[in-house]
Short mmCIF file of N, CA and C in Angstrom, two decimals:
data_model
loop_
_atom_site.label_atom_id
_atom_site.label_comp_id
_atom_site.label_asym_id
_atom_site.label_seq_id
_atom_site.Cartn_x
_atom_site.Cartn_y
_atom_site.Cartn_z
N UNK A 17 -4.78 6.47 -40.04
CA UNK A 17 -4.25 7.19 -38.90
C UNK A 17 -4.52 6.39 -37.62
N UNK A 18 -3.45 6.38 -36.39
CA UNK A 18 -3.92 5.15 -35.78
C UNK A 18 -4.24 6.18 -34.72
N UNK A 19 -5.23 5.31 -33.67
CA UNK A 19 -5.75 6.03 -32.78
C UNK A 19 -4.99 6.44 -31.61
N UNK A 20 -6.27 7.56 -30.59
CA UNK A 20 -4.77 8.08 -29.97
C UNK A 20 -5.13 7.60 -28.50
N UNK A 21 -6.91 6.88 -28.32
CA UNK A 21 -7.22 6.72 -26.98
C UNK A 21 -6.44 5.50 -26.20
N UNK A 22 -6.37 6.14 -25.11
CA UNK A 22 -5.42 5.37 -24.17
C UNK A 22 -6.53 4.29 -23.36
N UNK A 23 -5.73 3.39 -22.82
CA UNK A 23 -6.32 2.52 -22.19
C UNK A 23 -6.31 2.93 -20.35
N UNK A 24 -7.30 3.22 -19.62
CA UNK A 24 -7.11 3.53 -18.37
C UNK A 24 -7.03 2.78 -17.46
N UNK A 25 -6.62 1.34 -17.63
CA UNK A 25 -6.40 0.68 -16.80
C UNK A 25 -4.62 0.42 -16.30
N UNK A 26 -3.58 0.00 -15.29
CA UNK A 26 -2.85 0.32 -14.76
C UNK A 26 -2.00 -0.68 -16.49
N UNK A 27 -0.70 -0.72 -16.44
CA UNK A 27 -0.10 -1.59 -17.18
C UNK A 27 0.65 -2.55 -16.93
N UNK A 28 0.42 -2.79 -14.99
CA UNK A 28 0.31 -4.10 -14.53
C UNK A 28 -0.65 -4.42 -13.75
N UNK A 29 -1.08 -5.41 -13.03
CA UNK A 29 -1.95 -5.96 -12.41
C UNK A 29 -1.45 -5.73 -11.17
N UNK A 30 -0.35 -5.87 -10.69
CA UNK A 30 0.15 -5.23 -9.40
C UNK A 30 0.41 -3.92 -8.92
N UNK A 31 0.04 -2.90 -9.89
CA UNK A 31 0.09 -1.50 -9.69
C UNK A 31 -0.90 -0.86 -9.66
N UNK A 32 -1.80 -1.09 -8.28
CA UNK A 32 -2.77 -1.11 -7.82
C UNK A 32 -2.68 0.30 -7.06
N UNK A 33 -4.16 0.68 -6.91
CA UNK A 33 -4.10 2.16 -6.12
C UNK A 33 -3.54 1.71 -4.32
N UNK A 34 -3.49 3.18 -3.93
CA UNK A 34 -3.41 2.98 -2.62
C UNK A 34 -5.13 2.75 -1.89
N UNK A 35 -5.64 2.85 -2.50
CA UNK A 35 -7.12 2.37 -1.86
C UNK A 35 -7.22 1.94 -2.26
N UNK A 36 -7.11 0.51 -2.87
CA UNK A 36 -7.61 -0.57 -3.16
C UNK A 36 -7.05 -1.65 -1.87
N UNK A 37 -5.72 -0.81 -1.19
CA UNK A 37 -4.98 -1.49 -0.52
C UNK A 37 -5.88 -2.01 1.20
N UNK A 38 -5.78 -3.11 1.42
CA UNK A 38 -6.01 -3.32 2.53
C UNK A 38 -5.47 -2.48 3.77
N UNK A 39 -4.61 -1.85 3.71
CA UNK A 39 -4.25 -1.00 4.83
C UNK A 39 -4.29 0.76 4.38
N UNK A 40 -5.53 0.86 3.40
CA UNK A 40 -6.12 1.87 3.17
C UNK A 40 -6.89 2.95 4.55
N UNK A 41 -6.72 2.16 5.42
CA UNK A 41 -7.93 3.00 6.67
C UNK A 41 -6.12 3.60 7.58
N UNK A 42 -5.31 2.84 7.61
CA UNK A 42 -4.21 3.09 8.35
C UNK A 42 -3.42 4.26 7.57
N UNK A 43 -3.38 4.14 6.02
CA UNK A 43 -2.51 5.19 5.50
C UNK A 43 -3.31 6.54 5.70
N UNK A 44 -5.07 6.43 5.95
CA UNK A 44 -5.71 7.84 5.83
C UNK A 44 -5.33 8.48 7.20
N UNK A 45 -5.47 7.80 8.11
CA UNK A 45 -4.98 8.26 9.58
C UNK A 45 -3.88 8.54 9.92
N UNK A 46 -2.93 8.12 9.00
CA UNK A 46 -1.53 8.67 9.49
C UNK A 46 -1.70 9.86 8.57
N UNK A 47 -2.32 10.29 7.54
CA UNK A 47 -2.30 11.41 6.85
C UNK A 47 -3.09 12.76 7.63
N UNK A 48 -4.14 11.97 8.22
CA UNK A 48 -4.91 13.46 9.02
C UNK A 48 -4.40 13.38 10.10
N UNK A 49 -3.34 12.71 10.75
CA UNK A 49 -2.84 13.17 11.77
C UNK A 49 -1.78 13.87 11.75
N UNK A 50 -1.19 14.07 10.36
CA UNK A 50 0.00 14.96 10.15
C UNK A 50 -1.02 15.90 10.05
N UNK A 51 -1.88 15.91 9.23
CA UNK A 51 -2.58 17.64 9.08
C UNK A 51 -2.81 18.13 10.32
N UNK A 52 -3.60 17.43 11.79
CA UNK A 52 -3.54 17.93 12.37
C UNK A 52 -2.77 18.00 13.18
N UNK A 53 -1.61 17.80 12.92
CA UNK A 53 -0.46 18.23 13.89
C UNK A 53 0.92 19.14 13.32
N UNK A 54 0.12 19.84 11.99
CA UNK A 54 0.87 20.61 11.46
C UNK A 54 2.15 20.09 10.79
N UNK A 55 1.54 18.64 10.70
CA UNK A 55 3.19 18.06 9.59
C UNK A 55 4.00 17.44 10.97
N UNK A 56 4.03 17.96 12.29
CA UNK A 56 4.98 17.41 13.40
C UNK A 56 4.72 16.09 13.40
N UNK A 57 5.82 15.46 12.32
CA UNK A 57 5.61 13.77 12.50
C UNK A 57 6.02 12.81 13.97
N UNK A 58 6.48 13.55 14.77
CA UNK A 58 6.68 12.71 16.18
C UNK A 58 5.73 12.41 16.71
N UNK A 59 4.35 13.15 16.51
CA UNK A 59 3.63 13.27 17.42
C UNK A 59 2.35 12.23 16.62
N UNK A 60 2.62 11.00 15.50
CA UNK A 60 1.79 10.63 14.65
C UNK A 60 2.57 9.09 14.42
N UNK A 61 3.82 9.36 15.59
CA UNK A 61 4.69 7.99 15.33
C UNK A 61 3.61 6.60 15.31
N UNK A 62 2.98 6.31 16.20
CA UNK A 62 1.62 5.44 16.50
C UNK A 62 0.95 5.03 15.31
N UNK A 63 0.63 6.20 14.27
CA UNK A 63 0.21 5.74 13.23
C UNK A 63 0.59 4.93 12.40
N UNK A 64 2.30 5.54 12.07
CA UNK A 64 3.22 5.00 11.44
C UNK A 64 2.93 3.61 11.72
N UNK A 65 3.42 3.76 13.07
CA UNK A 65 4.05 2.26 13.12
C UNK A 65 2.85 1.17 12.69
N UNK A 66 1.80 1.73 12.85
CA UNK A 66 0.57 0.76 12.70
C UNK A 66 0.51 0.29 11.16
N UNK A 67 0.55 1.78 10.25
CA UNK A 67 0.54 1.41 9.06
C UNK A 67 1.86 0.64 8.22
N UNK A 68 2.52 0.75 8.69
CA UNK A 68 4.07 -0.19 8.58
C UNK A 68 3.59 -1.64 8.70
N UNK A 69 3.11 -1.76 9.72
CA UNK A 69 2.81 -3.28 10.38
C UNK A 69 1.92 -3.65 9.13
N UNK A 70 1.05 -3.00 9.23
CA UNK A 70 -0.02 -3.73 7.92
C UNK A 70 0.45 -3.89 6.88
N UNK A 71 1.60 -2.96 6.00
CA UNK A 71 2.06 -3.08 4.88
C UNK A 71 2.92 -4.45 5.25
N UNK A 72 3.67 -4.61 6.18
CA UNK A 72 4.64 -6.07 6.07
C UNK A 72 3.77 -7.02 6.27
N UNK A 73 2.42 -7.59 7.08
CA UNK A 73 1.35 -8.15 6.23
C UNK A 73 0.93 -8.54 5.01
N UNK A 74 0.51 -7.26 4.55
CA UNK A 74 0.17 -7.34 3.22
C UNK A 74 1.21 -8.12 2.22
N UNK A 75 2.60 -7.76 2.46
CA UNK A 75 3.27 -8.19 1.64
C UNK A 75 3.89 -9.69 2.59
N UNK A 76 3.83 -10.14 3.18
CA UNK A 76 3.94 -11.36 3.40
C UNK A 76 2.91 -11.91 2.89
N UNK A 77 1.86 -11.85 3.24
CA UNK A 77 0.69 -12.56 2.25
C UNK A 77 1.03 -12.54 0.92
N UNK A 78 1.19 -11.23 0.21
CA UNK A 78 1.31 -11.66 -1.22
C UNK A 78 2.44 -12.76 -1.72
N UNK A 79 3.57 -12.31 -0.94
CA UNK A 79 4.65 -13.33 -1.32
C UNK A 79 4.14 -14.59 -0.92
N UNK A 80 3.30 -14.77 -0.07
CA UNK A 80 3.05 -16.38 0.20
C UNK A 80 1.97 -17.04 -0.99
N UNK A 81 1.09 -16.01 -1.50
CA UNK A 81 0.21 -16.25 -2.80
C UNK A 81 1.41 -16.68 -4.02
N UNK A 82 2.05 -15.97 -4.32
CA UNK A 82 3.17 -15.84 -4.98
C UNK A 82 3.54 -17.25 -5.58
N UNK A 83 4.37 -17.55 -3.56
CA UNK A 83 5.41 -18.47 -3.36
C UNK A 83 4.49 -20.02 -4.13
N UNK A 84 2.85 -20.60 -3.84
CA UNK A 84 2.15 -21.10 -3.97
C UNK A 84 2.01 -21.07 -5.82
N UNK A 85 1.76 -20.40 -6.12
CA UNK A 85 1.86 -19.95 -7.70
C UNK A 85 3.16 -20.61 -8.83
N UNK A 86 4.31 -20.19 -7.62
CA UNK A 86 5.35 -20.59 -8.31
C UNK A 86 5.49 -21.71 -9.34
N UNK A 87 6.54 -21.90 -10.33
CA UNK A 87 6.71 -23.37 -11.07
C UNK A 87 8.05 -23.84 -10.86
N UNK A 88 8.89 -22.75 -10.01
CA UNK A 88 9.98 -23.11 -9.56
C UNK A 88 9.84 -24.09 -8.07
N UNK A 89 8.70 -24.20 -7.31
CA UNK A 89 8.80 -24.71 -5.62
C UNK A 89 8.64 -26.08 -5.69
#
């Protein structure tokens, strides 16, 4: 009978939590600032935009790890 335990690790290496993420401190603050503003996302735009910025960071860096990696460059 084959077994039934699962493996708990992700089933790629790039499907990583959101806290593992470097712009983990920016996504929590745009989240308690919707709570405290009752969900009124206008008033939390600031956050956004901050945590936006870090994500196109993040992913320029990775693509530049990437690009370096390549066997096509």
């Amino acid at each position: 009978m084959a077994s039934t335990s699962r493996d708990p690790s992700p089933p790629y290496p790039s499907a990583a939590r959101i806290s593992d993420s470097p712009c983990f401190p920016q996504y929590s603050a745009s989240l308690k600032c919707l709570e405290e503003h009752s969900s009124e996302r206008s008033k939390c735009q600031e956050h956004f935009d901050v945590y936006k910025e870090c994500k196109k960071k993040e992913r320029e860096a990775r693509l530049e790890r990437n690009k370096k990696r390549s066997f096509f460059s």
